[in-house]
PDB file of C-alpha atoms in Angstrom:
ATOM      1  CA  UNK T  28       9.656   2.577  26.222  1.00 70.00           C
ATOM      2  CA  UNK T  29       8.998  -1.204  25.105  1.00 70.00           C
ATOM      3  CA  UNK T  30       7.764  -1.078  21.190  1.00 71.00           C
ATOM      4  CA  UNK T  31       4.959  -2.901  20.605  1.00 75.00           C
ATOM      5  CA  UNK T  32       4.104  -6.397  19.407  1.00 81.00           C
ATOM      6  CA  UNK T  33       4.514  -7.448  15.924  1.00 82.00           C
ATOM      7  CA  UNK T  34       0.726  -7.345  14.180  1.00 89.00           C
ATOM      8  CA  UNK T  35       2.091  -9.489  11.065  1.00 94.00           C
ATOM      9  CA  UNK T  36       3.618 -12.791  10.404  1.00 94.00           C
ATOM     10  CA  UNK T  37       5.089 -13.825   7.059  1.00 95.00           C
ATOM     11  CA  UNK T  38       6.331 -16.870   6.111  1.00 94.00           C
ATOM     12  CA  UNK T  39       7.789 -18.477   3.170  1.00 94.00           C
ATOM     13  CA  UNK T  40       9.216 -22.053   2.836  1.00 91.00           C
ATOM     14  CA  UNK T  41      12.580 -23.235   0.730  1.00 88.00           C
ATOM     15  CA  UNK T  42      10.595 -24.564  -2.101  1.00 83.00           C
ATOM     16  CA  UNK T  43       7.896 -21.722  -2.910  1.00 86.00           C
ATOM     17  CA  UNK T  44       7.068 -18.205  -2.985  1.00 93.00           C
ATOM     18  CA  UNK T  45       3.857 -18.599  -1.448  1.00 94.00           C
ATOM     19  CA  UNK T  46       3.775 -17.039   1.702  1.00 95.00           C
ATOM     20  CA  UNK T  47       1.432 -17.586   4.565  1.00 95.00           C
ATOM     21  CA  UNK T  48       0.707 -14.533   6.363  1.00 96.00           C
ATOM     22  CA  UNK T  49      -1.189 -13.927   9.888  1.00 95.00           C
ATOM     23  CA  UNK T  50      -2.550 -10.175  10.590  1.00 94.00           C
ATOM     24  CA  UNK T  51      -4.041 -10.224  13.739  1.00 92.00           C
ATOM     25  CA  UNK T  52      -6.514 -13.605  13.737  1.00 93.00           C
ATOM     26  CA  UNK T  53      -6.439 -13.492  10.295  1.00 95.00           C
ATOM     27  CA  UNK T  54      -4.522 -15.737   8.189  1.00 96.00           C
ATOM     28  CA  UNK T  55      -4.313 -15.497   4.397  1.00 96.00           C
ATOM     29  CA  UNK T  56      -1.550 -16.477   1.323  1.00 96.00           C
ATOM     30  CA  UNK T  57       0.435 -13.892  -1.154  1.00 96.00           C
ATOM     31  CA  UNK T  58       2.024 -15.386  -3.919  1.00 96.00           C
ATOM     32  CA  UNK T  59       3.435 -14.855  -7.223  1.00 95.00           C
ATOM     33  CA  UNK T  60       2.273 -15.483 -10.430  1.00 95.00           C
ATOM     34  CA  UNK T  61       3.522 -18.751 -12.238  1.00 94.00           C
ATOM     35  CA  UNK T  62       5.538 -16.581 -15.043  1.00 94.00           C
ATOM     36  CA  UNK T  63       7.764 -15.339 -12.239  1.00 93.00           C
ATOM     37  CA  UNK T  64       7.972 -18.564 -10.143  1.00 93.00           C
ATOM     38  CA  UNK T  65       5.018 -18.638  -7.754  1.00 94.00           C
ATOM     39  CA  UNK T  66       1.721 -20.620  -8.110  1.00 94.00           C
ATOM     40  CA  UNK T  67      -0.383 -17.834  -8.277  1.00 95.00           C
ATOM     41  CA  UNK T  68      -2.374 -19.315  -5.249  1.00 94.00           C
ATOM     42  CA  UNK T  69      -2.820 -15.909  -4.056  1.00 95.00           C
ATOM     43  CA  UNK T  70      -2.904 -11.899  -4.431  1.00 97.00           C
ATOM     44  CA  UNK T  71       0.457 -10.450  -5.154  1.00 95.00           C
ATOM     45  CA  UNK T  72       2.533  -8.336  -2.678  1.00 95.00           C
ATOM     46  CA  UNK T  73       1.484  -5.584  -4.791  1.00 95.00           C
ATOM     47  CA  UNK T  74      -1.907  -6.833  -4.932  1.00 96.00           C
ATOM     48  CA  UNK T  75      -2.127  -6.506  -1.159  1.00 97.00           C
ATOM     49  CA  UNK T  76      -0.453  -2.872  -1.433  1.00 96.00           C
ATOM     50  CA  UNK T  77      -3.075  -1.929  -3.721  1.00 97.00           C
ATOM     51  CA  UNK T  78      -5.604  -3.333  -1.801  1.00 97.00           C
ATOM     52  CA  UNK T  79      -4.898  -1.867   1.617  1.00 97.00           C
ATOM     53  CA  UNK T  80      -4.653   1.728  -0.277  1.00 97.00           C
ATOM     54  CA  UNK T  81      -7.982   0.829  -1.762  1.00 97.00           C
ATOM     55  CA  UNK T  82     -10.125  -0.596   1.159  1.00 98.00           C
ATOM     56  CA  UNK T  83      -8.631   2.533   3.179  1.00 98.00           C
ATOM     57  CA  UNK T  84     -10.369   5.191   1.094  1.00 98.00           C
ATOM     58  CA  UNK T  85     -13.613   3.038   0.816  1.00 98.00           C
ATOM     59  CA  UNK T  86     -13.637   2.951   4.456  1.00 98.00           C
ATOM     60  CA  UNK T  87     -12.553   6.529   4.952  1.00 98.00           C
ATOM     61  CA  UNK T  88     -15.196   8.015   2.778  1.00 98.00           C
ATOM     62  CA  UNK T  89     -17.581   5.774   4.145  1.00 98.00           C
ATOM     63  CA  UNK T  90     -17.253   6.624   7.447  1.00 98.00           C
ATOM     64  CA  UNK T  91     -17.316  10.595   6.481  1.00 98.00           C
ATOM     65  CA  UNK T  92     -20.215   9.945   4.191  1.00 98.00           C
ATOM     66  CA  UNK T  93     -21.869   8.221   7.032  1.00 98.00           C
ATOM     67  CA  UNK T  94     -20.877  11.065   9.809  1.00 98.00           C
ATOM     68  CA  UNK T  95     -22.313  14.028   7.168  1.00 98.00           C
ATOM     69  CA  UNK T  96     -25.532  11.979   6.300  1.00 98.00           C
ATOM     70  CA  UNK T  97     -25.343  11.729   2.670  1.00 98.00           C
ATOM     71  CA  UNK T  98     -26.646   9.791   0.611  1.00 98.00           C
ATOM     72  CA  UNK T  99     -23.459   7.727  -0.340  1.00 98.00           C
ATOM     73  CA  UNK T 100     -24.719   4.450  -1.516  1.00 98.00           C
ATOM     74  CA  UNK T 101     -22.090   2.330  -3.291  1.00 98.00           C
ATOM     75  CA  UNK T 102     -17.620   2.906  -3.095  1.00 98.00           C
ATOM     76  CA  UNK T 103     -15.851   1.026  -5.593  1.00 97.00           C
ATOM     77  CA  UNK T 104     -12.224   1.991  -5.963  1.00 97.00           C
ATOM     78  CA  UNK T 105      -9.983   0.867  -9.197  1.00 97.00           C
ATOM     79  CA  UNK T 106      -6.124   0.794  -8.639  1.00 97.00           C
ATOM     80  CA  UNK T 107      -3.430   0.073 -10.799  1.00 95.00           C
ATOM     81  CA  UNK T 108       0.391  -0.078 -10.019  1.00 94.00           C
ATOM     82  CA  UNK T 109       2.730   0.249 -12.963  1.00 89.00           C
ATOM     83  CA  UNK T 110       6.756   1.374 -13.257  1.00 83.00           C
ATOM     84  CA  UNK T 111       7.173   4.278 -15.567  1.00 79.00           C
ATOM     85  CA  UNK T 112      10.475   6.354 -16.126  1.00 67.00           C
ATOM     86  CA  UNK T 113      10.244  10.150 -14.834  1.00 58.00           C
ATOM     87  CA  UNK T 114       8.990  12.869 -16.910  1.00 59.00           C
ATOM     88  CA  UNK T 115      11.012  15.579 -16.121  1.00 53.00           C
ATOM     89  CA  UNK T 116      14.810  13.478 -16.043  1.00 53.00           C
ATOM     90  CA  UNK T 117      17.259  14.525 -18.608  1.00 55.00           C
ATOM     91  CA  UNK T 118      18.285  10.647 -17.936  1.00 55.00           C
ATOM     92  CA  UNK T 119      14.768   9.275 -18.350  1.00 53.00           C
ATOM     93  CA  UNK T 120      16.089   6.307 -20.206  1.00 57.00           C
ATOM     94  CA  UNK T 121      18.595   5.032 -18.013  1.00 61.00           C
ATOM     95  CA  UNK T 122      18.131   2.102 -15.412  1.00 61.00           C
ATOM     96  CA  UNK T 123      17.169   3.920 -12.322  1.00 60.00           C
ATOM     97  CA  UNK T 124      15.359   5.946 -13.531  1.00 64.00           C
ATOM     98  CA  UNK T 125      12.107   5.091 -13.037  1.00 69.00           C
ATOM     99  CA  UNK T 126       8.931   6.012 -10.977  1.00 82.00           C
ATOM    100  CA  UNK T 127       6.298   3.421  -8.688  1.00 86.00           C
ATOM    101  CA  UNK T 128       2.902   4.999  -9.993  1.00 90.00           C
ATOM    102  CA  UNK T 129      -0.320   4.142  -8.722  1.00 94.00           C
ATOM    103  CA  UNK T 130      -3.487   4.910 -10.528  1.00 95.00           C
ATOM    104  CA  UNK T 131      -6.671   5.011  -8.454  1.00 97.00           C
ATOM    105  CA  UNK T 132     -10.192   5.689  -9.708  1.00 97.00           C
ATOM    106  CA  UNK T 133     -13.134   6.847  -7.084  1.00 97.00           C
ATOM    107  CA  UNK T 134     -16.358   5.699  -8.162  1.00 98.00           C
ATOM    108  CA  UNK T 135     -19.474   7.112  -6.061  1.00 98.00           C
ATOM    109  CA  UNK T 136     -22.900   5.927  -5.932  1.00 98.00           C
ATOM    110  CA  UNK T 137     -25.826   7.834  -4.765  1.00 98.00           C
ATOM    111  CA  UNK T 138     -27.335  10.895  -5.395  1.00 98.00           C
ATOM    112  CA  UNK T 139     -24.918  12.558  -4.201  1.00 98.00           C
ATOM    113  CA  UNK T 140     -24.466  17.133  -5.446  1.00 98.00           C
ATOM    114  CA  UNK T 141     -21.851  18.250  -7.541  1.00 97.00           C
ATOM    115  CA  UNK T 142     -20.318  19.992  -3.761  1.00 98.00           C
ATOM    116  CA  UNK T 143     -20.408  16.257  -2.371  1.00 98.00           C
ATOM    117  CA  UNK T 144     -18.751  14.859  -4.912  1.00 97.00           C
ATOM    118  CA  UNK T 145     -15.632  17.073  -4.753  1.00 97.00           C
ATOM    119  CA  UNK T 146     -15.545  16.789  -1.001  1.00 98.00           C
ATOM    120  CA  UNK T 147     -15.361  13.157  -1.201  1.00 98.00           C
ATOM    121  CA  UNK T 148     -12.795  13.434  -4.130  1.00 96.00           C
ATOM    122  CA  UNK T 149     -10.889  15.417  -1.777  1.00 97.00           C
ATOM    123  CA  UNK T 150     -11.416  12.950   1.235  1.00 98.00           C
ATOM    124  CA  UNK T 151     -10.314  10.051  -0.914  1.00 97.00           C
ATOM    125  CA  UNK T 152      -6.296  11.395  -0.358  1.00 95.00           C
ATOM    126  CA  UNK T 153      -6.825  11.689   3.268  1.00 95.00           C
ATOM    127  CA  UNK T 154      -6.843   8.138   4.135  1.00 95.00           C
ATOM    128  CA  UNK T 155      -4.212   7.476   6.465  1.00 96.00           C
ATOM    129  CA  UNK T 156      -2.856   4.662   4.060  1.00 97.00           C
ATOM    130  CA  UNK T 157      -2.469   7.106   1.242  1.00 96.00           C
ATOM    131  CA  UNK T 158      -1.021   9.513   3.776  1.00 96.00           C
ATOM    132  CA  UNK T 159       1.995   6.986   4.712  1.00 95.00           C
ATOM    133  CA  UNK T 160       2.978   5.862   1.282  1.00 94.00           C
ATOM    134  CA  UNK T 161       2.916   9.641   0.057  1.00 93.00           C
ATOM    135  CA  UNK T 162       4.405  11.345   3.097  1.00 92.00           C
ATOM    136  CA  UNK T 163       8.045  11.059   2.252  1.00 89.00           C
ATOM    137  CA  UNK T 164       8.864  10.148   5.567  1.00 89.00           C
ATOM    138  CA  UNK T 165       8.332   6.663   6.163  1.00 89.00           C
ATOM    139  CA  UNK T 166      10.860   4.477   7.485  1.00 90.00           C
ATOM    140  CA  UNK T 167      11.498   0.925   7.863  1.00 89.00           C
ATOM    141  CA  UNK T 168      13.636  -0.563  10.135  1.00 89.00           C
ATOM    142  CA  UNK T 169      14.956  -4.184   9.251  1.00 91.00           C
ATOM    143  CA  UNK T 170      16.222  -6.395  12.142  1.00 90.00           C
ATOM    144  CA  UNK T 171      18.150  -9.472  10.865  1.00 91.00           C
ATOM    145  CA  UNK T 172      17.775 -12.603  13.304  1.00 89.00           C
ATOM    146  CA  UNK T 173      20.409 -15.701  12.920  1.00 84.00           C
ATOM    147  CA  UNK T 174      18.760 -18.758  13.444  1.00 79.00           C
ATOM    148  CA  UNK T 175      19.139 -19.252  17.355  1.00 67.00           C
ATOM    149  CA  UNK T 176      17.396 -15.200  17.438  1.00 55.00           C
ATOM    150  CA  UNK T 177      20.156 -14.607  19.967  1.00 47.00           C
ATOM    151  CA  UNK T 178      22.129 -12.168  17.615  1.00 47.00           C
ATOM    152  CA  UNK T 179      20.417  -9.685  14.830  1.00 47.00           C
ATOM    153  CA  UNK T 180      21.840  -6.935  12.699  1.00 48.00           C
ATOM    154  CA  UNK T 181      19.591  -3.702  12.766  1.00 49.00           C
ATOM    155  CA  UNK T 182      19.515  -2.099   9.720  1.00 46.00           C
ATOM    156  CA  UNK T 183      18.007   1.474   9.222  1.00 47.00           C
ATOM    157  CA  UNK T 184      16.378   2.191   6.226  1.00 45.00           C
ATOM    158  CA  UNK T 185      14.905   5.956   5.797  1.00 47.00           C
ATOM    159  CA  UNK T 186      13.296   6.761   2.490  1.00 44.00           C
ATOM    160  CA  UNK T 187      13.313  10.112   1.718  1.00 44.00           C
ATOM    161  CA  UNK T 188      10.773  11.940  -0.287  1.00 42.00           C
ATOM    162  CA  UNK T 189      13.550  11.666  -3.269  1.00 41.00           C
ATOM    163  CA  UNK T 190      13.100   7.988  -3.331  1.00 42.00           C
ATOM    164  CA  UNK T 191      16.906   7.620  -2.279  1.00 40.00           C
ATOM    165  CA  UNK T 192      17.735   5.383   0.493  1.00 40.00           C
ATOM    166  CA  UNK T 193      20.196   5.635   3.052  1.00 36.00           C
ATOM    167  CA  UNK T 194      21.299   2.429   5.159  1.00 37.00           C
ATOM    168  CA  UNK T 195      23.049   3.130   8.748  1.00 33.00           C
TER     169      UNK T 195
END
C-alpha cells in the first residue's frame, strides 16, 4: 500500500523563524513573536493549533445545526492555550511536570431552546480535530532526509494517553 501525498509544506530559512507554509493551494506564514526571535509576521504554531481546533467545531456545529434545521445564526469560538502544572502530582512543582491546557468557549447565536443548546455543547467535542488531539493515540512518525534525500532516519514517535513518549 503506497501512503499518500504530503498535504503540507513548511519551510523555514537560516536567518528567520518565519515559515512559509503551503496546505493544499493555499499558502500562508507562521512565525514567532519578536520577544522570542521571530518577526511576528504571522500566527504562531500554536496560533494555528488553536485555530484548526476552533474552525473545526464552528464548522462541525454548523453543519449539524444546518442538517437539524435550527435556527443557529452566529458560531464564535474563544480558545486559549496555556502550560499549567498537574493538579493531582505529589511532584507538581518539579520541571516536567506540567500539563498543555486548552480553554475553549462556545458561543451560540440564535434562538436556539435550552435542549439545543446542550446538544450543540455536546457536538462541540465531536469535531474530528478535538477527537485527534484528545484521543491518546496519535502518532507521528518523523522521517529525517540528508540533503541529497537519498538516505533518511525514520523515527517513531507514539504518544500515549500519559503524555510519555517512546522513540523506536
Amino acid at each position: 500500500m503506497t501512503p499518500p501525498e504530503f498535504t503540507v509544506l513548511v519551510h523555514v530559512r537560516a536567518t528567520a523563524l518565519l515559515a512559509d507554509v503551503r496546505a493544499g493551494r493555499h499558502t500562508f506564514f507562521v512565525d514567532e513573536p519578536v520577544e522570542v526571535g521571530g518577526q511576528d509576521t504571522g500566527p504562531t504554531p500554536y496560533d494555528m493549533l488553536l485555530s484548526a481546533l476552533g474552525t473545526c467545531t464552528a464548522i462541525t456545529l454548523r453543519v449539524y445545526a444546518n442538517q437539524k434545521k435550527w435556527p443557529l445564526e452566529t458560531i464564535e469560538i474563544r480558545l486559549r492555550h496555556q502550560r499549567v502544572h498537574e493538579q493531582d502530582c505529589e511532584h507538581s512543582e518539579e520541571p516536567g511536570y506540567m500539563l498543555d491546557e486548552v480553554h475553549k468557549e462556545v458561543r451560540l447565536l440564535g434562538p436556539l431552546t435550552a435542549t439545543q443548546r446542550q446538544r450543540l455543547q455536546l457536538v462541540s467535542e465531536k469535531c474530528p480535530v478535538q477527537k485527534t488531539l484528545t484521543s491518546g493515540t496519535l502518532r507521528i512518525i518523523t522521517t529525517v532526509l540528508d540533503d541529497e534525500k537519498s538516505e533518511s532516519t525514520a523515527m517513531q514517535s507514539d504518544l500515549p494517553a500519559s503524555g510519555a513518549s517512546t522513540i523506536r
